[in-house]
C-alpha positions as YAML, in Angstrom:
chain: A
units: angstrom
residues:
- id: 1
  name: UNK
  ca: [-67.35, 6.12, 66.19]
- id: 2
  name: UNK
  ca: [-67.91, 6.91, 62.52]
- id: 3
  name: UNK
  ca: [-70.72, 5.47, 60.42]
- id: 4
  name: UNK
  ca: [-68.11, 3.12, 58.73]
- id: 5
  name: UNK
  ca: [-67.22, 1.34, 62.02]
- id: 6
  name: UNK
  ca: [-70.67, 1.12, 63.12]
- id: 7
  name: UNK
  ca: [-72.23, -0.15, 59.97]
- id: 8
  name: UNK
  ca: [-68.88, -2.74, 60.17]
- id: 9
  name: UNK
  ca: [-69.64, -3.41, 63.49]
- id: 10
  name: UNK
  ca: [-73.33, -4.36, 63.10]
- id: 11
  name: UNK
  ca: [-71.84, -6.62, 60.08]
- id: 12
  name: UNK
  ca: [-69.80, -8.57, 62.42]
- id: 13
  name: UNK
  ca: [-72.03, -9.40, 65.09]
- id: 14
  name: UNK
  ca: [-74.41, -10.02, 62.43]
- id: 15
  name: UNK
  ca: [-72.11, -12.28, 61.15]
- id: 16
  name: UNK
  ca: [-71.07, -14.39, 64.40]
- id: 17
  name: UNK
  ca: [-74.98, -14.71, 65.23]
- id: 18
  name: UNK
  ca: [-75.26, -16.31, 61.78]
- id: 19
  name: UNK
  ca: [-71.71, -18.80, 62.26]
- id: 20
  name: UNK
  ca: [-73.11, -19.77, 65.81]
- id: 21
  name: UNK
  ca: [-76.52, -20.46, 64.21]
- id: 22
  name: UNK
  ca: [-74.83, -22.77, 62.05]
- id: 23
  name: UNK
  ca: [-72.74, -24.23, 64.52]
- id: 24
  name: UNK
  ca: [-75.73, -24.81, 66.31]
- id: 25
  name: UNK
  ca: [-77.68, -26.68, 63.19]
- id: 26
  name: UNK
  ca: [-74.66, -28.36, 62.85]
- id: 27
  name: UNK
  ca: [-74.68, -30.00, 66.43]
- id: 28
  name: UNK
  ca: [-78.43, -30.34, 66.51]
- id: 29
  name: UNK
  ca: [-78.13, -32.43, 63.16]
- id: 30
  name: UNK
  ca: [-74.89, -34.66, 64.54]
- id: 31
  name: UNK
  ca: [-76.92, -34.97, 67.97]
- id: 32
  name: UNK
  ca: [-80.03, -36.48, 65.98]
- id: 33
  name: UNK
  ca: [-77.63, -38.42, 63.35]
- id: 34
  name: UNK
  ca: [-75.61, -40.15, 66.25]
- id: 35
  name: UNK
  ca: [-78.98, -40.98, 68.56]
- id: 36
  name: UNK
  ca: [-79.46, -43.37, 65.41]
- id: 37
  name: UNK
  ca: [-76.01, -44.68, 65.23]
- id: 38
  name: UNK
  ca: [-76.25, -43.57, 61.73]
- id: 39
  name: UNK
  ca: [-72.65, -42.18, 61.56]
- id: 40
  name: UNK
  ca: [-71.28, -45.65, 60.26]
- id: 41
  name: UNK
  ca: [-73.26, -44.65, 57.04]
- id: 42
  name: UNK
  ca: [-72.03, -40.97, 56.55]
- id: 43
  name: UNK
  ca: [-68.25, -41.57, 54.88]
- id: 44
  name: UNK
  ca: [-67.81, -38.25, 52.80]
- id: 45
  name: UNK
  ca: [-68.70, -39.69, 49.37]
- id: 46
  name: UNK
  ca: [-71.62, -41.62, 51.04]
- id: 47
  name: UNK
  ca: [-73.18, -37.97, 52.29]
- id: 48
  name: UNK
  ca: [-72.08, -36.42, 48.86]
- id: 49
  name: UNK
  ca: [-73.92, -38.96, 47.01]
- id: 50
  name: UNK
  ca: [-76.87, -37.84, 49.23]
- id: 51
  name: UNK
  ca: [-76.15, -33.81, 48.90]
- id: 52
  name: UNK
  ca: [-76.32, -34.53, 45.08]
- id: 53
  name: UNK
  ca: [-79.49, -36.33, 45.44]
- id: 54
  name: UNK
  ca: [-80.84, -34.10, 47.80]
- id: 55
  name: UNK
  ca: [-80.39, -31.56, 45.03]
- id: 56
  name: UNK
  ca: [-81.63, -33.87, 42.34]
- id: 57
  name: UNK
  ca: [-85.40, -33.49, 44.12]
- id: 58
  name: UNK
  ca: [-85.01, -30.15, 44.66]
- id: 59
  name: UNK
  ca: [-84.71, -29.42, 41.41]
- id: 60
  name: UNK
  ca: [-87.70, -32.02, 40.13]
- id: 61
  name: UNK
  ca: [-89.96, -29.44, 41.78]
- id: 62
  name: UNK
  ca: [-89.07, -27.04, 38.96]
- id: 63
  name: UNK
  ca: [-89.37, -29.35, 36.06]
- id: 64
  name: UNK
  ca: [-91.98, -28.55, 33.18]
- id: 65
  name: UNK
  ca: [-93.13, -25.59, 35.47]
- id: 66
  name: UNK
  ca: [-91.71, -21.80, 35.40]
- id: 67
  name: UNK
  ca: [-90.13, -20.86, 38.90]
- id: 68
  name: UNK
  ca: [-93.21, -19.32, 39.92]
- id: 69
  name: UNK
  ca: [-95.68, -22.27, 38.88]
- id: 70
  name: UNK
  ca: [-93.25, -24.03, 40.73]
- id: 71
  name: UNK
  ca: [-93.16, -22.28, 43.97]
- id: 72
  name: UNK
  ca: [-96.95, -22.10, 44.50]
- id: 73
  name: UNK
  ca: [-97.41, -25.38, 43.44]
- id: 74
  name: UNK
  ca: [-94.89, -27.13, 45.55]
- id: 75
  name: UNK
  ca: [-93.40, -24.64, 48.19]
- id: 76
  name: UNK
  ca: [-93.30, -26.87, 51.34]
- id: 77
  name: UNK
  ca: [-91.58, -29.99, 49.33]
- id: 78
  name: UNK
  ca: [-89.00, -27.06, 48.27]
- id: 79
  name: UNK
  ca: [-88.26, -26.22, 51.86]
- id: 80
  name: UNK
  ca: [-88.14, -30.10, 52.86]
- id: 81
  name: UNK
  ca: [-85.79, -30.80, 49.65]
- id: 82
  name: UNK
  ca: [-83.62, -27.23, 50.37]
- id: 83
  name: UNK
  ca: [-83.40, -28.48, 53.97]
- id: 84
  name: UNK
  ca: [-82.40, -31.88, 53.09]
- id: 85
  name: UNK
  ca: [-80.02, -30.27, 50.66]
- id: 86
  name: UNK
  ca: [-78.48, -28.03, 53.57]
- id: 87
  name: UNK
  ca: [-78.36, -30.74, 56.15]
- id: 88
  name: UNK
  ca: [-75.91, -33.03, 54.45]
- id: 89
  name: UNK
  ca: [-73.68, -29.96, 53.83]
- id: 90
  name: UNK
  ca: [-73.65, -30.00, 57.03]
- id: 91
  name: UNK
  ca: [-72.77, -32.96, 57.65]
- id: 92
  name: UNK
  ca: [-70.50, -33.39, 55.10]
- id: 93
  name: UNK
  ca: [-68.42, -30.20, 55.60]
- id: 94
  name: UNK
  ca: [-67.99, -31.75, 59.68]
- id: 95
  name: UNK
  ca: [-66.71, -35.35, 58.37]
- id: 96
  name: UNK
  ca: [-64.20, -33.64, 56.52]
- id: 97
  name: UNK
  ca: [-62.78, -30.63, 59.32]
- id: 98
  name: UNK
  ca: [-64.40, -27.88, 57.02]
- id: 99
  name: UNK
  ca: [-64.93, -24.69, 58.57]
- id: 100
  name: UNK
  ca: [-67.95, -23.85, 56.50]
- id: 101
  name: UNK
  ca: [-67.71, -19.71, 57.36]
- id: 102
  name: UNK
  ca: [-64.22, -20.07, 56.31]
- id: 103
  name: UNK
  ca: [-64.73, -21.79, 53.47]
- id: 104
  name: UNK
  ca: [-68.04, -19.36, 52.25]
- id: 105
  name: UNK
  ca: [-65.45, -16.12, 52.98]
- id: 106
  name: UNK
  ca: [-62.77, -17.35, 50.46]
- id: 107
  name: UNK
  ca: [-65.34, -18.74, 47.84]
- id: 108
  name: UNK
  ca: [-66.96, -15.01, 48.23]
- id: 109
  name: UNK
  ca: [-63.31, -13.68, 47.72]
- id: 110
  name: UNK
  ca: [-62.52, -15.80, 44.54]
- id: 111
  name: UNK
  ca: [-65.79, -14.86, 42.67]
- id: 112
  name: UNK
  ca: [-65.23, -11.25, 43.34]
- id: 113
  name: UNK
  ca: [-61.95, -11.47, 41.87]
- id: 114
  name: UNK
  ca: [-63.22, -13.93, 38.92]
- id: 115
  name: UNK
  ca: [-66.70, -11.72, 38.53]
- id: 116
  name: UNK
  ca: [-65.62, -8.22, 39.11]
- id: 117
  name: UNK
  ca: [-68.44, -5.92, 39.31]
- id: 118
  name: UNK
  ca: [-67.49, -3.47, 36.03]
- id: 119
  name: UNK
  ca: [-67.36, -6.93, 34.01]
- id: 120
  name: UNK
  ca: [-70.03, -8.99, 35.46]
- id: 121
  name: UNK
  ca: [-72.54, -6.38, 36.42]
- id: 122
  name: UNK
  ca: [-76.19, -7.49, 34.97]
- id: 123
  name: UNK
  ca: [-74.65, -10.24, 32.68]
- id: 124
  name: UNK
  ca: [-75.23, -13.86, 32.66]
- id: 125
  name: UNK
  ca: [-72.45, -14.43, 30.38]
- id: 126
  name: UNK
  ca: [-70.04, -14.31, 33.03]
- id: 127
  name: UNK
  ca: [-71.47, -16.58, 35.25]
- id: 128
  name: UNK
  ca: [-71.66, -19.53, 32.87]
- id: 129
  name: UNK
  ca: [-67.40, -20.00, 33.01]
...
C-alpha cells in the first residue's frame, strides 16, 4: 500500500470515529431532551431561535475584552455557551432530516471553490463576501 492510501485510509476511519461520535451526541442529547417531554418545544425555528441565542452568550464573553482577556477570564462559561451552541445544532439539524457530515462535506466543497487557496491564502478580504 502506498503512503497515499494509507495516509487516506487513516483519514477515513478518522473520519467515521468522528460521524459516530456525533451520532452518538446526537442520541445522547434526544435521549435527555425526550426524558423531559421537551420535544413539543423544539419546532425548527423554536431551536434556531435558541442556536442564535446560544451564540448571542457566547459571544458576550468576548465583549470589551481581547480574545485572550477573554479566554482566561471566562473559559468554562465559553465551553458551557460553545456546548449550548453545538447542542441545538444538533438538535436542530435531526428535526429537519439533516445529515450533518453530509452537509459539513459540501459546505467544505463550496468554500474551496469560492476561497481558492492562490486567492484567499493569508487574506481576510476574501472571507468577508
Amino acid at each position: 500500500m502506498d503512503v497515499f492510501c494509507y495516509n487516506l485510509c487513516k483519514i477515513c476511519k478518522r473520519s467515521s470515529l468522528v460521524v459516530s461520535f456525533l451520532k452518538d451526541l446526537q442520541q445522547k442529547i434526544i435521549a435527555f431532551r425526550d426524558a423531559r417531554n421537551w420535544r413539543q418545544f423544539h419546532t425548527p425555528k423554536d431551536l434556531a431561535i435558541s442556536l442564535t441565542l446560544e451564540a448571542g452568550e457566547l459571544l458576550e464573553n468576548f465583549q470589551w475584552k481581547t480574545s485572550e482577556e477573554a479566554v482566561q477570564a471566562n473559559f468554562e462559561n465559553i465551553k458551557d455557551e460553545l456546548a449550548d451552541v453545538v447542542i441545538y445544532a444538533l438538535l436542530l439539524s435531526h428535526e429537519l432530516g439533516i445529515d450533518l457530515e453530509e452537509a459539513i462535506i459540501n459546505k467544505i466543497e463550496k468554500n474551496e471553490k469560492k476561497y481558492p487557496i492562490e486567492k484567499a491564502f493569508g487574506s481576510k478580504k476574501n472571507m468577508m463576501n
